[in-house]
């Protein structure tokens, strides 16, 4: 017999390690969310919680750890860039997941033409500059909605970097 709505509502939440194991079986693309602090210092973090929301207007969402300094910069500046990494950027993904304070000293980056955050042009196959339209705290993360105001796609046919089963991988060749 299937559980009822009342039974599910009363059930305890799944432990975080069980949820992490579940989600590791769902491979996804890898991006680095970047923003500038008020003092001009670049901030950024690896993110795989990325989703398109709407085509008209073009809106995407990213879910960032609520205690993240990158989230603070995104919300303070009301803007961010999403850098979608290509298959050759595994080390960049690891660097921006590490929290190292000098990560922007270790990669090539430049300002986008319309705002947002730093562009990691050597590591990304596509970039989107976004204006924050809303945000909502959900558990230990904050979901940030960004209206895409500009996009840049790198020339060539770079394959995206993927993450699943707790490892990075490349899109298979056709």
PDB file of N, CA, C and O in Angstrom, residues 71-98:
ATOM      1  N   UNK A  71      27.934  34.373  -2.016  1.00  0.00           N
ATOM      2  CA  UNK A  71      26.514  34.739  -1.945  1.00  0.00           C
ATOM      3  C   UNK A  71      26.359  36.162  -1.435  1.00  0.00           C
ATOM      4  O   UNK A  71      25.562  36.935  -1.983  1.00  0.00           O
ATOM      5  N   UNK A  72      27.119  36.525  -0.410  1.00  0.00           N
ATOM      6  CA  UNK A  72      27.039  37.894   0.115  1.00  0.00           C
ATOM      7  C   UNK A  72      27.357  38.916  -0.975  1.00  0.00           C
ATOM      8  O   UNK A  72      26.659  39.932  -1.105  1.00  0.00           O
ATOM      9  N   UNK A  73      28.377  38.655  -1.786  1.00  0.00           N
ATOM     10  CA  UNK A  73      28.731  39.578  -2.875  1.00  0.00           C
ATOM     11  C   UNK A  73      27.630  39.623  -3.930  1.00  0.00           C
ATOM     12  O   UNK A  73      27.310  40.692  -4.464  1.00  0.00           O
ATOM     13  N   UNK A  74      27.046  38.466  -4.249  1.00  0.00           N
ATOM     14  CA  UNK A  74      25.951  38.409  -5.232  1.00  0.00           C
ATOM     15  C   UNK A  74      24.786  39.265  -4.761  1.00  0.00           C
ATOM     16  O   UNK A  74      24.255  40.087  -5.520  1.00  0.00           O
ATOM     17  N   UNK A  75      24.382  39.093  -3.517  1.00  0.00           N
ATOM     18  CA  UNK A  75      23.220  39.829  -3.005  1.00  0.00           C
ATOM     19  C   UNK A  75      23.527  41.310  -2.801  1.00  0.00           C
ATOM     20  O   UNK A  75      22.684  42.160  -3.110  1.00  0.00           O
ATOM     21  N   UNK A  76      24.733  41.640  -2.328  1.00  0.00           N
ATOM     22  CA  UNK A  76      25.100  43.050  -2.136  1.00  0.00           C
ATOM     23  C   UNK A  76      25.130  43.806  -3.455  1.00  0.00           C
ATOM     24  O   UNK A  76      24.706  44.953  -3.529  1.00  0.00           O
ATOM     25  N   UNK A  77      25.657  43.159  -4.512  1.00  0.00           N
ATOM     26  CA  UNK A  77      25.765  43.822  -5.806  1.00  0.00           C
ATOM     27  C   UNK A  77      24.569  43.604  -6.716  1.00  0.00           C
ATOM     28  O   UNK A  77      24.484  44.196  -7.789  1.00  0.00           O
ATOM     29  N   UNK A  78      23.655  42.740  -6.307  1.00  0.00           N
ATOM     30  CA  UNK A  78      22.460  42.401  -7.091  1.00  0.00           C
ATOM     31  C   UNK A  78      22.805  41.916  -8.495  1.00  0.00           C
ATOM     32  O   UNK A  78      22.049  42.123  -9.442  1.00  0.00           O
ATOM     33  N   UNK A  79      23.986  41.268  -8.630  1.00  0.00           N
ATOM     34  CA  UNK A  79      24.418  40.779  -9.940  1.00  0.00           C
ATOM     35  C   UNK A  79      25.426  39.651  -9.757  1.00  0.00           C
ATOM     36  O   UNK A  79      26.101  39.566  -8.729  1.00  0.00           O
ATOM     37  N   UNK A  80      25.514  38.790 -10.776  1.00  0.00           N
ATOM     38  CA  UNK A  80      26.503  37.722 -10.786  1.00  0.00           C
ATOM     39  C   UNK A  80      26.701  37.244 -12.209  1.00  0.00           C
ATOM     40  O   UNK A  80      25.918  37.578 -13.109  1.00  0.00           O
ATOM     41  N   UNK A  81      27.755  36.473 -12.405  1.00  0.00           N
ATOM     42  CA  UNK A  81      27.977  35.789 -13.676  1.00  0.00           C
ATOM     43  C   UNK A  81      28.020  34.293 -13.401  1.00  0.00           C
ATOM     44  O   UNK A  81      28.507  33.853 -12.362  1.00  0.00           O
ATOM     45  N   UNK A  82      27.502  33.534 -14.333  1.00  0.00           N
ATOM     46  CA  UNK A  82      27.592  32.088 -14.294  1.00  0.00           C
ATOM     47  C   UNK A  82      28.540  31.672 -15.404  1.00  0.00           C
ATOM     48  O   UNK A  82      28.293  31.956 -16.579  1.00  0.00           O
ATOM     49  N   UNK A  83      29.638  31.032 -15.021  1.00  0.00           N
ATOM     50  CA  UNK A  83      30.643  30.551 -15.962  1.00  0.00           C
ATOM     51  C   UNK A  83      30.465  29.044 -16.091  1.00  0.00           C
ATOM     52  O   UNK A  83      30.743  28.304 -15.131  1.00  0.00           O
ATOM     53  N   UNK A  84      29.972  28.561 -17.218  1.00  0.00           N
ATOM     54  CA  UNK A  84      29.788  27.130 -17.433  1.00  0.00           C
ATOM     55  C   UNK A  84      31.111  26.546 -17.909  1.00  0.00           C
ATOM     56  O   UNK A  84      31.618  26.911 -18.980  1.00  0.00           O
ATOM     57  N   UNK A  85      31.675  25.646 -17.115  1.00  0.00           N
ATOM     58  CA  UNK A  85      33.029  25.154 -17.374  1.00  0.00           C
ATOM     59  C   UNK A  85      33.074  24.096 -18.471  1.00  0.00           C
ATOM     60  O   UNK A  85      32.156  23.288 -18.603  1.00  0.00           O
ATOM     61  N   UNK A  86      34.180  24.120 -19.229  1.00  0.00           N
ATOM     62  CA  UNK A  86      34.400  23.094 -20.254  1.00  0.00           C
ATOM     63  C   UNK A  86      35.208  21.952 -19.659  1.00  0.00           C
ATOM     64  O   UNK A  86      35.744  22.042 -18.547  1.00  0.00           O
ATOM     65  N   UNK A  87      35.304  20.859 -20.415  1.00  0.00           N
ATOM     66  CA  UNK A  87      35.924  19.626 -19.913  1.00  0.00           C
ATOM     67  C   UNK A  87      37.386  19.783 -19.481  1.00  0.00           C
ATOM     68  O   UNK A  87      37.872  19.003 -18.666  1.00  0.00           O
ATOM     69  N   UNK A  88      38.067  20.786 -19.962  1.00  0.00           N
ATOM     70  CA  UNK A  88      39.462  20.997 -19.586  1.00  0.00           C
ATOM     71  C   UNK A  88      39.634  21.797 -18.301  1.00  0.00           C
ATOM     72  O   UNK A  88      40.751  22.117 -17.918  1.00  0.00           O
ATOM     73  N   UNK A  89      38.539  22.124 -17.640  1.00  0.00           N
ATOM     74  CA  UNK A  89      38.597  23.023 -16.481  1.00  0.00           C
ATOM     75  C   UNK A  89      38.370  22.320 -15.141  1.00  0.00           C
ATOM     76  O   UNK A  89      37.928  22.935 -14.183  1.00  0.00           O
ATOM     77  N   UNK A  90      38.698  21.046 -15.060  1.00  0.00           N
ATOM     78  CA  UNK A  90      38.520  20.312 -13.793  1.00  0.00           C
ATOM     79  C   UNK A  90      39.271  20.966 -12.646  1.00  0.00           C
ATOM     80  O   UNK A  90      38.762  21.068 -11.531  1.00  0.00           O
ATOM     81  N   UNK A  91      40.499  21.392 -12.903  1.00  0.00           N
ATOM     82  CA  UNK A  91      41.294  22.011 -11.832  1.00  0.00           C
ATOM     83  C   UNK A  91      40.686  23.332 -11.378  1.00  0.00           C
ATOM     84  O   UNK A  91      40.761  23.682 -10.198  1.00  0.00           O
ATOM     85  N   UNK A  92      40.093  24.071 -12.297  1.00  0.00           N
ATOM     86  CA  UNK A  92      39.418  25.324 -11.934  1.00  0.00           C
ATOM     87  C   UNK A  92      38.205  25.008 -11.063  1.00  0.00           C
ATOM     88  O   UNK A  92      37.960  25.685 -10.050  1.00  0.00           O
ATOM     89  N   UNK A  93      37.445  23.979 -11.418  1.00  0.00           N
ATOM     90  CA  UNK A  93      36.296  23.575 -10.605  1.00  0.00           C
ATOM     91  C   UNK A  93      36.740  23.223  -9.192  1.00  0.00           C
ATOM     92  O   UNK A  93      36.124  23.645  -8.206  1.00  0.00           O
ATOM     93  N   UNK A  94      37.820  22.459  -9.084  1.00  0.00           N
ATOM     94  CA  UNK A  94      38.342  22.070  -7.771  1.00  0.00           C
ATOM     95  C   UNK A  94      38.844  23.292  -6.990  1.00  0.00           C
ATOM     96  O   UNK A  94      38.611  23.402  -5.783  1.00  0.00           O
ATOM     97  N   UNK A  95      39.534  24.192  -7.680  1.00  0.00           N
ATOM     98  CA  UNK A  95      40.050  25.386  -7.034  1.00  0.00           C
ATOM     99  C   UNK A  95      38.915  26.216  -6.437  1.00  0.00           C
ATOM    100  O   UNK A  95      38.984  26.648  -5.289  1.00  0.00           O
ATOM    101  N   UNK A  96      37.852  26.442  -7.211  1.00  0.00           N
ATOM    102  CA  UNK A  96      36.758  27.285  -6.740  1.00  0.00           C
ATOM    103  C   UNK A  96      35.851  26.563  -5.742  1.00  0.00           C
ATOM    104  O   UNK A  96      35.061  27.200  -5.060  1.00  0.00           O
ATOM    105  N   UNK A  97      35.988  25.258  -5.635  1.00  0.00           N
ATOM    106  CA  UNK A  97      35.286  24.503  -4.597  1.00  0.00           C
ATOM    107  C   UNK A  97      36.091  24.481  -3.303  1.00  0.00           C
ATOM    108  O   UNK A  97      35.553  24.177  -2.236  1.00  0.00           O
ATOM    109  N   UNK A  98      37.363  24.820  -3.375  1.00  0.00           N
ATOM    110  CA  UNK A  98      38.266  24.687  -2.230  1.00  0.00           C
ATOM    111  C   UNK A  98      38.148  25.801  -1.207  1.00  0.00           C
ATOM    112  O   UNK A  98      38.494  25.618  -0.048  1.00  0.00           O
TER     113      UNK A  98
END
